[in-house]
Coordinates of C-alpha atoms in Angstrom, one line a residue:
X1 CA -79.1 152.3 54.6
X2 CA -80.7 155.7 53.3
X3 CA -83.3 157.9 55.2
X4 CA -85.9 156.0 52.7
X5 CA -85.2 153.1 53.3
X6 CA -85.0 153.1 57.5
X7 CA -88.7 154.9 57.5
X8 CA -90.0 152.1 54.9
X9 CA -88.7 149.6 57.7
X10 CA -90.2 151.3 60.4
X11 CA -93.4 152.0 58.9
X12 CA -93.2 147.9 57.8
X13 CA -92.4 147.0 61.4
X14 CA -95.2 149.4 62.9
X15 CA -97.6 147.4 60.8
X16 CA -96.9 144.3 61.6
X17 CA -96.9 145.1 65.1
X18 CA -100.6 146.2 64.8
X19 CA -102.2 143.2 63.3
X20 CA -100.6 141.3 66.1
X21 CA -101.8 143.1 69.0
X22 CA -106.1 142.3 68.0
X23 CA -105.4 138.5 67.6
X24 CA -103.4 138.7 71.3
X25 CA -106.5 140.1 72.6
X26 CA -108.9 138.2 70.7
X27 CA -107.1 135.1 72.5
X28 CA -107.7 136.1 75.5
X29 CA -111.1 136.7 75.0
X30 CA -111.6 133.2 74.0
X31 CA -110.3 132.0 77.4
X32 CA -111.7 134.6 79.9
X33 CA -115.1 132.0 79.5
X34 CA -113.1 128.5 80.3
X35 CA -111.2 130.6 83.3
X36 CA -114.3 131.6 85.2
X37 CA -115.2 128.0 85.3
X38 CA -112.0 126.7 87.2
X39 CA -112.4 125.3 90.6
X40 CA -115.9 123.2 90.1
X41 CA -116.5 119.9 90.3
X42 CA -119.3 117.8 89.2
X43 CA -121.7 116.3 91.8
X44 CA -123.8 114.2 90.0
X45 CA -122.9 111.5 87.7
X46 CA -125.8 111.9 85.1
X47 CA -126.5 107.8 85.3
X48 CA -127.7 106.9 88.4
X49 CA -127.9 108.1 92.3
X50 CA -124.7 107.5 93.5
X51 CA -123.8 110.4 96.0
X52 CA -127.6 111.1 97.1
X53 CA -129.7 109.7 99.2
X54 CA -133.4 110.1 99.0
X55 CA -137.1 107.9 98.9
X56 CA -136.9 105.9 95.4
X57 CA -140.5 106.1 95.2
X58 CA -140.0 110.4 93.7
X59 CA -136.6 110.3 92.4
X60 CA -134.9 108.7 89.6
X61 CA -132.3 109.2 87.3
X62 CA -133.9 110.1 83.4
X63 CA -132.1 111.4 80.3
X64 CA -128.6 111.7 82.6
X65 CA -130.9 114.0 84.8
X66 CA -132.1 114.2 88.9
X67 CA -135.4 113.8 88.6
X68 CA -138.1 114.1 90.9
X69 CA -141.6 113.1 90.3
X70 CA -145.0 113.4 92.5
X71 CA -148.4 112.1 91.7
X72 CA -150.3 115.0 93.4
X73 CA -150.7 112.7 96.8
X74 CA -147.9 113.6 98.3
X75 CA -148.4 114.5 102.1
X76 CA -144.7 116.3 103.2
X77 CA -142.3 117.7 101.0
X78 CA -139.6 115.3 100.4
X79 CA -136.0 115.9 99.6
X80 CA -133.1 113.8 98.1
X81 CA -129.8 114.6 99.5
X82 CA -126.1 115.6 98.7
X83 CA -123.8 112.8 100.9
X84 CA -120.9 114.1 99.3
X85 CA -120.2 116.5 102.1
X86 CA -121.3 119.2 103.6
X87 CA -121.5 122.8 102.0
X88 CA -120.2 126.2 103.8
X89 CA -119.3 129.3 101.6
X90 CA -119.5 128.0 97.9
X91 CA -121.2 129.1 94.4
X92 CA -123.0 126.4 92.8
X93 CA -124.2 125.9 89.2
X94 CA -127.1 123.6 88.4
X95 CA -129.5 123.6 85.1
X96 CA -133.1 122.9 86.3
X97 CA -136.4 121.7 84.0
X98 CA -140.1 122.0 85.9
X99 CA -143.7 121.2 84.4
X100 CA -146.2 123.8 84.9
X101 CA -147.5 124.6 88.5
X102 CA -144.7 122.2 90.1
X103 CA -142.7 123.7 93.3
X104 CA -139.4 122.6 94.4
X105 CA -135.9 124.6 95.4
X106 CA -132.2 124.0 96.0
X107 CA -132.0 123.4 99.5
X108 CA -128.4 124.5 101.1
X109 CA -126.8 124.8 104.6
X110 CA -129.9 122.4 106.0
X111 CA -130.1 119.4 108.4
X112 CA -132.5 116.9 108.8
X113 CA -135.9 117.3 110.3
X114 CA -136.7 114.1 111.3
X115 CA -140.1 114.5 112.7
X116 CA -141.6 115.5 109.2
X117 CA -140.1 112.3 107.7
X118 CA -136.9 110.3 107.1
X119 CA -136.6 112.5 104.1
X120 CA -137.2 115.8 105.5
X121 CA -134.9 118.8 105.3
X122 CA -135.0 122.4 107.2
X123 CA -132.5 125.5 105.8
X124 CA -131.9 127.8 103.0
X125 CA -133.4 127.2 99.7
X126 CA -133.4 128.9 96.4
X127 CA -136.9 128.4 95.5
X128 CA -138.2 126.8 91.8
X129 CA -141.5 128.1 91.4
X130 CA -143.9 128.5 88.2
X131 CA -147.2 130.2 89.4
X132 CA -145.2 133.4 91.1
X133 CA -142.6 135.1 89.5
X134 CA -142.1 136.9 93.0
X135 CA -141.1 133.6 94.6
X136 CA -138.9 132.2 91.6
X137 CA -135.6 132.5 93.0
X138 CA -136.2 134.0 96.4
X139 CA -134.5 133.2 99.8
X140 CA -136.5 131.2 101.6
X141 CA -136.0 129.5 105.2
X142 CA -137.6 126.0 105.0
X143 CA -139.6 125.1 108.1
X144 CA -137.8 128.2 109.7
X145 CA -138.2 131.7 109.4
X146 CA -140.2 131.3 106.1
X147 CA -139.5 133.6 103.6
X148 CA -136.5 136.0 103.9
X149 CA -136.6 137.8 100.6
X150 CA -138.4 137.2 97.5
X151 CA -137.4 138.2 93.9
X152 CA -136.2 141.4 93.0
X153 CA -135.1 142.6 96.1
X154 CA -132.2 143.2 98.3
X155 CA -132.7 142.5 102.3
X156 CA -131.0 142.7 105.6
X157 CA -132.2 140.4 108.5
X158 CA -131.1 142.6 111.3
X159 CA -130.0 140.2 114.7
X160 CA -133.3 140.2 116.1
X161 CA -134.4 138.5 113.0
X162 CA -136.8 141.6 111.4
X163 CA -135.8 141.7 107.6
X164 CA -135.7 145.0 106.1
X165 CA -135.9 145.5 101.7
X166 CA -133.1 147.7 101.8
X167 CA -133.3 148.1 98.1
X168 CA -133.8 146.0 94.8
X169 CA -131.6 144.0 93.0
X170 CA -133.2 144.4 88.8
X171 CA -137.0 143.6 87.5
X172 CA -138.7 140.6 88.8
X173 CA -138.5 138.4 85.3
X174 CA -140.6 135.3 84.3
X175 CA -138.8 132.0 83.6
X176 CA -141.1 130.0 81.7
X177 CA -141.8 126.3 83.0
X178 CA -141.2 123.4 80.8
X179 CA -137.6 125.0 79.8
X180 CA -134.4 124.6 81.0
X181 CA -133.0 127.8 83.2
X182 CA -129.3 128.0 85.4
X183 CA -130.0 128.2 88.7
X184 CA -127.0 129.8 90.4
X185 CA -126.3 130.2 94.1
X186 CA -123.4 132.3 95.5
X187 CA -122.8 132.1 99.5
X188 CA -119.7 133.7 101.2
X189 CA -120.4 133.8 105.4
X190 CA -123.5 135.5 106.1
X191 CA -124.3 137.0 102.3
X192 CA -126.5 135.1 99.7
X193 CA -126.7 135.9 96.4
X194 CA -129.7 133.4 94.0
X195 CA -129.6 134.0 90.3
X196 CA -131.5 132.3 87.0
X197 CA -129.9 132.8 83.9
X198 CA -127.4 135.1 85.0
X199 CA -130.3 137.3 86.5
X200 CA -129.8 138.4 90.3
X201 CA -132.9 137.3 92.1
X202 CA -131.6 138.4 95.5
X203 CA -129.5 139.7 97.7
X204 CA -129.7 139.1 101.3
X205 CA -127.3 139.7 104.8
X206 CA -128.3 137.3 107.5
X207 CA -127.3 138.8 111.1
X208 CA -129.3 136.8 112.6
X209 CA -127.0 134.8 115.4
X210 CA -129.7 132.5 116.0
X211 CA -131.5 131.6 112.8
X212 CA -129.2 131.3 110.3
X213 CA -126.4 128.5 109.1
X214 CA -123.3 128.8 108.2
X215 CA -123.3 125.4 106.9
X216 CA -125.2 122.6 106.0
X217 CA -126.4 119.7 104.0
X218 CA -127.4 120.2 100.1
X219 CA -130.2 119.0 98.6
X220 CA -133.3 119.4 96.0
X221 CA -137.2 118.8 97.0
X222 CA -140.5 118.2 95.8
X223 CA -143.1 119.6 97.5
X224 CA -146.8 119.4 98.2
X225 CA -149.4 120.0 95.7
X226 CA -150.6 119.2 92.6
X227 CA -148.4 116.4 90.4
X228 CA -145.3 117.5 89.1
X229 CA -141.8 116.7 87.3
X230 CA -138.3 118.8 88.0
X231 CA -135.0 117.6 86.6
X232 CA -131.7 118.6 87.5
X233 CA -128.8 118.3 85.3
X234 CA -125.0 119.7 84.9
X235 CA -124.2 120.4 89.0
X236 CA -121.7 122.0 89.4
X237 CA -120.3 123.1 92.8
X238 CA -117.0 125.4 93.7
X239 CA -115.4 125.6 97.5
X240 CA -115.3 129.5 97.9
X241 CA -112.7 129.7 100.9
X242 CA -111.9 132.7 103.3
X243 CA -115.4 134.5 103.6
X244 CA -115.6 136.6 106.8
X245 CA -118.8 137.3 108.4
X246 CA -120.3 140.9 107.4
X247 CA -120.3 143.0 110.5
X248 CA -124.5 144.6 110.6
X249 CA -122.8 148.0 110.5
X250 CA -121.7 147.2 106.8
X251 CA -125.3 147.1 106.1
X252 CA -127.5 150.3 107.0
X253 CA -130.5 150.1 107.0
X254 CA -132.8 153.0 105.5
X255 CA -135.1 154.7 108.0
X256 CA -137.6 154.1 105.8
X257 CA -137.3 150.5 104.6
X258 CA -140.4 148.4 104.6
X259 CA -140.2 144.6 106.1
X260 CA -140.8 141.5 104.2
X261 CA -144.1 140.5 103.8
X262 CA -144.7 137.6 106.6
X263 CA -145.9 134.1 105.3
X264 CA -146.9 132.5 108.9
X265 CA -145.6 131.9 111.7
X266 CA -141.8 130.3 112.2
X267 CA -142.2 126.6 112.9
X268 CA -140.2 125.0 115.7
X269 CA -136.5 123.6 115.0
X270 CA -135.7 120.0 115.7

């Protein structure tokens, strides 16, 4: 074959060789989506309340969502509940719909506190709220240590259970009611991480021995106040295994950090 002939080939083979390499990488594009969403599994059916347990009289099952319903007289905040299992280090997915001026939250690592109700839960919770962008998506400790860190920032809770705004986590963005938003809650040992729409909310590292869970019931409430509606749809829930504690010597904490605003006084655990 002449000298021609050999560099036609080549220049051929070059060729050819580019146009494959984009549609190789635009195939993997296509399946980095469908491979971050490996390992969950669905807890809720989308037809009725099979696999939760909670008073009939606020929660029901409409257009294959949770839904939880108050008439403005409700006295206690009243949760349904998870009996699937128990949750520990996990990252959980749900899509959530509120009217205007309603309050409710994702309740994780919690037990029951029976002396508010038969329905009554104590723990962590993501909070759903409309009339406060600062408290949409923040950490908060139901009938515990209250709020631990609200939107748009990043917090330590040192051992002795002082928290500390070690730094922020993005803006503090408003999620209008009446649409649906992805809630999103990641928990590995003591480090929580609440999202909405992709959006960190916060960041917090619990050290504190004697107020925090490491595990827990989940659940979803409605809460005190004026009437309401919240729906819940597409749950989604993913085991996250081998998540060590985070020693407080990981965290620093700034000489000059301010503390999180207090909202009352800790209530008494059952």
């Amino acid at each position: 074959m002449s000298t021609q002939r050999k560099i036609c080939w080549l220049a051929l083979l070059l060729m050819l060789a580019g146009y494959g390499a984009p549609q190789v990488h635009a195939q993997d594009k296509t399946k980095k989506p469908a491979d971050r969403q490996t390992g969950f599994k669905s807890i809720f059916n989308g037809k009725d309340l099979t696999g939760w347990e909670g008073d009939p009289a606020y929660w029901t099952v409409e257009d294959g969502a949770l839904t939880g319903t108050t008439d403005g007289k409700l006295k206690a905040n009243s949760f349904i509940v998870w009996r699937g299992g128990t949750v520990k280090n996990f990252e959980l997915r749900v899509k959530v719909k509120i009217t205007q001026g309603g309050n409710s939250g994702l309740q994780y690592r919690s037990v029951p506190f029976p002396n508010a109700g038969p329905y009554v839960l104590t723990g962590y919770q993501c909070d759903i709220v409309t009339t406060n962008d600062e408290y949409d998506g923040m950490l908060y400790d139901e009938r515990g240590r209250r709020i631990l860190a609200q939107a748009g920032t990043r917090v330590v809770i040192d051992p002795s259970n002082e928290k500390w705004i070690v730094g922020t986590v993005g803006e503090i963005k408003h999620f209008p009611a009446g649409e649906w938003h992805e809630y999103q809650v990641i928990v590995r040992g003591n480090h929580h991480i609440h999202r909405i729409d992709g959006h960190t909310t916060v960041e917090v590292f619990d050290h504190d021995p004697k107020g925090r869970r490491l595990d827990g019931l989940l659940g979803v409430q409605v809460h005190v106040g004026p009437a309401m509606k919240v729906q819940f749809k597409d749950w989604r829930l993913k085991d996250l295994p081998g998540a060590p504690l985070i020693p407080p010597e990981k965290t620093p904490i700034p000489p000059n950090a301010p503390k999180v605003p207090v909202q009352g006084a800790p209530q008494r655990k059952p």
